[in-house]
Amino acid sequence: MRRACVAGNWKMNNSVQESISLVKELVPGLDKIENVDSVICPPFIALAKVSDLIKDSKIELGAQNLYWEEHGAYTGEVSPGMVGEIAEHVILGHSERRAYFQDTDESVNKKILAALKVGLKPILCIGETLEENEKGRTGDVVKRQLTGALKNVSIEDFGKMMIAYEPVWAIGTGKAATAEGANQVIKEYVRDEVASLYSDDAAEKVRILYGGSVKPENAREYFQQPDIDGALVGGASLKADAFIQITEAAA
Ligand code: PGA
């Protein structure tokens, strides 16, 4: 049995002060919910403060990106070691990073290897665009993204990761994928590719989240699907009530 996980990707939202207020509302609500892992991923500048606020709670902390070099003259970047000192997880390969900040399968792979080296647990995001979906290329795209991102990642290290299947056309649009459709992609393409890259056992064990317009109103449908183990939530993770309700649905 895979343990459910609901992760909140705050994206470029919430100042340090706003992060503090949101976390203070989340802690009592999420601490009551059993059998689900809760992860929150605030912007870099709020990580240290949020880490202090959640240290006695069950909430786990994630970052939204990192750069693969250990240190040096890379103005504006944050290293794996810096993130790993504070957080446990890191979202890598998010479609917004791929679309606006030149992340490629190759750079995502470098980031994953660097994250694993310092003990961070990557949450690898994959998913097809609307155009790729309409051309029937979903399977090819997610398989290419997985193969590229996981190059030289050992089976032991892969065991520390989660995958988030996030169709790009469903992110922030209110047009969520159907639960059956998302489950089918995850089962037929994502788990299948993991089985061929690693093993049937690895494919059975890896936790795969769905992401894209998950809300309290539709969350339960996803969690009822056999191959969906939780959600990566954007917009609805910015409201304590909504995020707590989605996590309750996963329990
Ligand atoms: P959304 O974002 O829930 O706002 O669609 C999901 C994500 O980008 O992780």
CSV table of C-alpha atoms and ligand atoms in Angstrom, one decimal:
chain,number,residue,atom,x,y,z
A,1,MET,CA,0.0,0.0,0.0
A,2,ARG,CA,1.4,3.4,-1.0
A,3,ARG,CA,0.9,6.1,1.6
A,4,ALA,CA,-1.1,9.1,0.3
A,5,CYS,CA,0.6,12.5,0.0
A,6,VAL,CA,-0.8,16.0,-0.6
A,7,ALA,CA,1.7,18.6,-1.5
A,8,GLY,CA,1.1,22.4,-1.8
A,9,ASN,CA,3.0,24.3,-4.4
A,10,TRP,CA,2.7,28.0,-3.4
A,11,LYS,CA,4.5,29.1,-6.5
A,12,MET,CA,5.5,32.9,-6.4
A,13,ASN,CA,2.8,33.7,-3.8
A,14,ASN,CA,3.0,34.7,-0.1
A,15,SER,CA,5.5,37.0,1.5
A,16,VAL,CA,7.2,35.9,4.6
A,17,GLN,CA,4.5,37.5,6.7
A,18,GLU,CA,1.7,35.9,4.6
A,19,SER,CA,3.5,32.5,4.8
A,20,ILE,CA,3.6,32.7,8.6
A,21,SER,CA,-0.2,33.4,8.8
A,22,LEU,CA,-1.0,30.6,6.4
A,23,VAL,CA,1.2,28.1,8.2
A,24,LYS,CA,-0.3,29.0,11.6
A,25,GLU,CA,-3.7,28.1,10.2
A,26,LEU,CA,-2.5,24.9,8.5
A,27,VAL,CA,-0.6,23.3,11.4
A,28,PRO,CA,-3.6,22.6,13.7
A,29,GLY,CA,-5.8,21.4,10.8
A,30,LEU,CA,-3.2,19.1,9.1
A,31,ASP,CA,-1.8,17.7,12.4
A,32,LYS,CA,-5.2,16.1,13.0
A,33,ILE,CA,-5.3,14.2,9.8
A,34,GLU,CA,-3.8,10.7,9.8
A,35,ASN,CA,-2.4,8.4,7.1
A,36,VAL,CA,-1.5,11.2,4.7
A,37,ASP,CA,1.8,13.0,4.3
A,38,SER,CA,1.5,16.8,4.0
A,39,VAL,CA,4.2,18.8,2.2
A,40,ILE,CA,4.2,22.5,1.7
A,41,CYS,CA,6.5,24.3,-0.7
A,42,PRO,CA,6.8,28.0,0.0
A,43,PRO,CA,9.0,30.5,-1.9
A,44,PHE,CA,12.7,30.3,-1.0
A,45,ILE,CA,12.6,33.4,1.2
A,46,ALA,CA,10.0,31.9,3.5
A,47,LEU,CA,11.6,28.5,3.9
A,48,ALA,CA,13.6,29.2,7.0
A,49,LYS,CA,10.8,30.8,8.9
A,50,VAL,CA,8.2,28.2,7.9
A,51,SER,CA,10.7,25.4,8.9
A,52,ASP,CA,10.7,26.9,12.5
A,53,LEU,CA,7.0,27.0,12.6
A,54,ILE,CA,6.4,23.4,11.5
A,55,LYS,CA,9.2,21.7,13.4
A,56,ASP,CA,6.8,20.2,16.0
A,57,SER,CA,4.1,19.3,13.5
A,58,LYS,CA,3.8,16.5,10.9
A,59,ILE,CA,4.1,18.9,8.0
A,60,GLU,CA,7.1,18.3,5.7
A,61,LEU,CA,8.9,21.1,3.9
A,62,GLY,CA,9.7,21.4,0.2
A,63,ALA,CA,11.3,23.9,-2.1
A,64,GLN,CA,10.2,24.7,-5.6
A,65,ASN,CA,13.5,24.6,-7.5
A,66,LEU,CA,17.3,24.6,-7.1
A,67,TYR,CA,20.4,25.0,-9.1
A,68,TRP,CA,22.7,22.0,-9.6
A,69,GLU,CA,26.1,23.5,-8.7
A,70,GLU,CA,27.3,23.3,-5.1
A,71,HIS,CA,28.4,26.9,-4.7
A,72,GLY,CA,30.0,29.8,-6.6
A,73,ALA,CA,29.4,32.7,-8.9
A,74,TYR,CA,25.8,32.0,-9.9
A,75,THR,CA,24.0,35.2,-8.9
A,76,GLY,CA,20.5,34.7,-7.9
A,77,GLU,CA,20.6,30.9,-7.6
A,78,VAL,CA,20.2,28.6,-4.6
A,79,SER,CA,22.3,25.4,-4.3
A,80,PRO,CA,21.2,21.9,-3.3
A,81,GLY,CA,23.1,22.1,-0.1
A,82,MET,CA,21.3,25.4,0.9
A,83,VAL,CA,17.9,23.9,0.2
A,84,GLY,CA,18.8,20.6,1.8
A,85,GLU,CA,19.8,22.3,5.1
A,86,ILE,CA,16.2,23.4,5.5
A,87,ALA,CA,13.9,21.3,3.4
A,88,GLU,CA,13.2,17.6,2.8
A,89,HIS,CA,11.7,17.7,-0.6
A,90,VAL,CA,12.2,19.8,-3.8
A,91,ILE,CA,9.8,20.2,-6.8
A,92,LEU,CA,11.8,19.8,-10.0
A,93,GLY,CA,10.7,20.0,-13.6
A,94,HIS,CA,7.5,21.9,-13.0
A,95,SER,CA,6.0,22.9,-16.3
A,96,GLU,CA,6.2,26.6,-15.4
A,97,ARG,CA,10.0,26.2,-15.0
A,98,ARG,CA,10.1,24.3,-18.3
A,99,ALA,CA,8.0,27.0,-20.1
A,100,TYR,CA,9.4,30.2,-18.7
A,101,PHE,CA,12.9,29.4,-17.3
A,102,GLN,CA,14.4,27.1,-19.9
A,103,ASP,CA,14.3,23.9,-17.8
A,104,THR,CA,14.8,20.9,-20.1
A,105,ASP,CA,14.9,17.2,-19.5
A,106,GLU,CA,18.7,17.5,-19.3
A,107,SER,CA,18.8,20.3,-16.8
A,108,VAL,CA,16.0,18.7,-14.7
A,109,ASN,CA,18.2,15.5,-14.7
A,110,LYS,CA,21.2,17.5,-13.4
A,111,LYS,CA,19.0,19.1,-10.7
A,112,ILE,CA,17.6,15.7,-9.6
A,113,LEU,CA,21.1,14.2,-9.3
A,114,ALA,CA,22.3,17.2,-7.3
A,115,ALA,CA,19.3,17.1,-5.0
A,116,LEU,CA,19.6,13.4,-4.3
A,117,LYS,CA,23.3,13.9,-3.5
A,118,VAL,CA,22.5,16.1,-0.6
A,119,GLY,CA,19.6,13.9,0.6
A,120,LEU,CA,16.8,15.9,-0.8
A,121,LYS,CA,13.7,14.0,-2.1
A,122,PRO,CA,12.7,15.3,-5.6
A,123,ILE,CA,9.1,15.6,-6.6
A,124,LEU,CA,9.5,15.2,-10.4
A,125,CYS,CA,6.8,16.9,-12.4
A,126,ILE,CA,5.9,15.7,-15.9
A,127,GLY,CA,3.0,16.3,-18.2
A,128,GLU,CA,2.0,17.1,-21.8
A,129,THR,CA,0.8,20.4,-23.3
A,130,LEU,CA,-2.6,20.8,-24.8
A,131,GLU,CA,-1.2,20.6,-28.3
A,132,GLU,CA,0.7,17.4,-27.5
A,133,ASN,CA,-2.4,16.0,-25.9
A,134,GLU,CA,-4.6,16.8,-28.9
A,135,LYS,CA,-2.1,15.1,-31.2
A,136,GLY,CA,-2.2,11.9,-29.1
A,137,ARG,CA,1.4,12.3,-28.0
A,138,THR,CA,0.8,12.2,-24.2
A,139,GLY,CA,2.5,8.8,-23.8
A,140,ASP,CA,5.5,9.7,-25.8
A,141,VAL,CA,6.0,13.0,-23.9
A,142,VAL,CA,5.7,11.6,-20.4
A,143,LYS,CA,8.0,8.7,-21.3
A,144,ARG,CA,10.6,11.1,-22.8
A,145,GLN,CA,10.4,13.3,-19.7
A,146,LEU,CA,10.8,10.4,-17.4
A,147,THR,CA,13.7,8.8,-19.3
A,148,GLY,CA,15.5,12.2,-19.5
A,149,ALA,CA,15.0,13.2,-15.9
A,150,LEU,CA,16.0,9.9,-14.5
A,151,LYS,CA,19.2,9.3,-16.4
A,152,ASN,CA,21.8,7.9,-14.0
A,153,VAL,CA,19.4,7.9,-11.1
A,154,SER,CA,20.0,4.6,-9.2
A,155,ILE,CA,17.0,2.5,-8.2
A,156,GLU,CA,17.8,3.2,-4.5
A,157,ASP,CA,17.7,7.0,-5.1
A,158,PHE,CA,14.6,6.6,-7.3
A,159,GLY,CA,12.9,5.0,-4.3
A,160,LYS,CA,13.2,8.4,-2.4
A,161,MET,CA,11.4,10.3,-5.2
A,162,MET,CA,7.7,11.1,-6.0
A,163,ILE,CA,6.3,11.8,-9.4
A,164,ALA,CA,3.6,14.4,-10.1
A,165,TYR,CA,1.7,13.9,-13.4
A,166,GLU,CA,0.5,17.4,-14.3
A,167,PRO,CA,-1.1,17.9,-17.7
A,168,VAL,CA,0.0,21.5,-18.6
A,169,TRP,CA,-3.5,22.3,-19.9
A,170,ALA,CA,-5.0,21.5,-16.5
A,171,ILE,CA,-2.7,23.7,-14.4
A,172,GLY,CA,-4.3,26.9,-13.1
A,173,THR,CA,-7.0,26.7,-15.8
A,174,GLY,CA,-9.9,25.2,-13.9
A,175,LYS,CA,-10.0,22.5,-16.6
A,176,ALA,CA,-8.9,19.6,-14.5
A,177,ALA,CA,-8.3,16.2,-16.2
A,178,THR,CA,-10.9,13.6,-15.6
A,179,ALA,CA,-10.0,11.3,-12.7
A,180,GLU,CA,-10.2,8.3,-15.0
A,181,GLY,CA,-8.1,10.0,-17.7
A,182,ALA,CA,-5.4,10.9,-15.3
A,183,ASN,CA,-5.4,7.5,-13.8
A,184,GLN,CA,-5.0,5.9,-17.2
A,185,VAL,CA,-2.0,8.1,-18.1
A,186,ILE,CA,-0.4,7.3,-14.8
A,187,LYS,CA,-1.0,3.6,-15.1
A,188,GLU,CA,-0.4,3.0,-18.8
A,189,TYR,CA,2.5,5.4,-19.4
A,190,VAL,CA,4.1,6.6,-16.1
A,191,ARG,CA,4.1,3.3,-14.1
A,192,ASP,CA,4.8,1.4,-17.2
A,193,GLU,CA,7.9,3.5,-18.1
A,194,VAL,CA,9.1,3.2,-14.5
A,195,ALA,CA,8.8,-0.5,-14.7
A,196,SER,CA,10.9,-0.6,-17.9
A,197,LEU,CA,13.5,1.9,-16.5
A,198,TYR,CA,13.7,0.1,-13.1
A,199,SER,CA,11.5,-2.8,-12.2
A,200,ASP,CA,7.9,-3.8,-11.6
A,201,ASP,CA,8.5,-3.4,-7.9
A,202,ALA,CA,9.7,0.2,-8.3
A,203,ALA,CA,6.7,1.0,-10.5
A,204,GLU,CA,4.3,-0.5,-7.8
A,205,LYS,CA,6.0,1.4,-5.0
A,206,VAL,CA,6.5,4.9,-6.4
A,207,ARG,CA,4.0,7.5,-5.3
A,208,ILE,CA,2.5,9.3,-8.2
A,209,LEU,CA,0.5,12.5,-7.5
A,210,TYR,CA,-2.0,14.2,-9.9
A,211,GLY,CA,-1.7,18.0,-10.3
A,212,GLY,CA,-3.8,20.5,-12.2
A,213,SER,CA,-6.8,22.4,-10.8
A,214,VAL,CA,-7.3,20.1,-7.8
A,215,LYS,CA,-9.9,21.6,-5.5
A,216,PRO,CA,-11.9,20.4,-2.4
A,217,GLU,CA,-14.8,19.7,-4.8
A,218,ASN,CA,-13.0,17.3,-7.1
A,219,ALA,CA,-10.1,15.9,-4.9
A,220,ARG,CA,-12.0,12.8,-3.8
A,221,GLU,CA,-12.5,11.6,-7.4
A,222,TYR,CA,-8.8,11.5,-8.0
A,223,PHE,CA,-8.0,9.8,-4.7
A,224,GLN,CA,-10.5,7.0,-5.5
A,225,GLN,CA,-8.4,6.0,-8.5
A,226,PRO,CA,-6.1,3.1,-7.9
A,227,ASP,CA,-3.0,4.6,-9.4
A,228,ILE,CA,-3.3,8.1,-8.0
A,229,ASP,CA,-1.6,8.5,-4.6
A,230,GLY,CA,-2.3,12.1,-3.9
A,231,ALA,CA,-2.1,15.6,-5.3
A,232,LEU,CA,0.2,18.4,-6.1
A,233,VAL,CA,-2.0,21.5,-5.4
A,234,GLY,CA,-1.3,25.0,-6.6
A,235,GLY,CA,-4.0,27.6,-6.3
A,236,ALA,CA,-6.0,25.7,-3.7
A,237,SER,CA,-2.9,25.3,-1.5
A,238,LEU,CA,-3.0,29.1,-0.8
A,239,LYS,CA,-6.1,28.8,1.3
A,240,ALA,CA,-5.8,26.9,4.6
A,241,ASP,CA,-9.4,25.6,4.5
A,242,ALA,CA,-9.1,24.3,0.9
A,243,PHE,CA,-5.8,22.6,1.5
A,244,ILE,CA,-6.9,21.0,4.7
A,245,GLN,CA,-10.1,19.7,3.0
A,246,ILE,CA,-8.1,18.2,0.1
A,247,THR,CA,-5.8,16.5,2.6
A,248,GLU,CA,-8.8,15.1,4.5
A,249,ALA,CA,-10.2,13.7,1.2
A,250,ALA,CA,-6.9,11.9,0.7
A,251,ALA,CA,-7.1,10.3,4.2
B,1,PGA,P1,-3.1,24.4,-9.8
B,1,PGA,O1,-1.5,24.1,-10.0
B,1,PGA,O2,-3.5,23.5,-8.7
B,1,PGA,O3,-3.2,25.8,-9.5
B,1,PGA,O4,-3.7,24.0,-11.1
B,1,PGA,C1,-0.9,22.9,-9.8
B,1,PGA,C2,0.6,22.9,-10.0
B,1,PGA,O5,1.1,23.7,-10.8
B,1,PGA,O6,1.4,22.2,-9.3
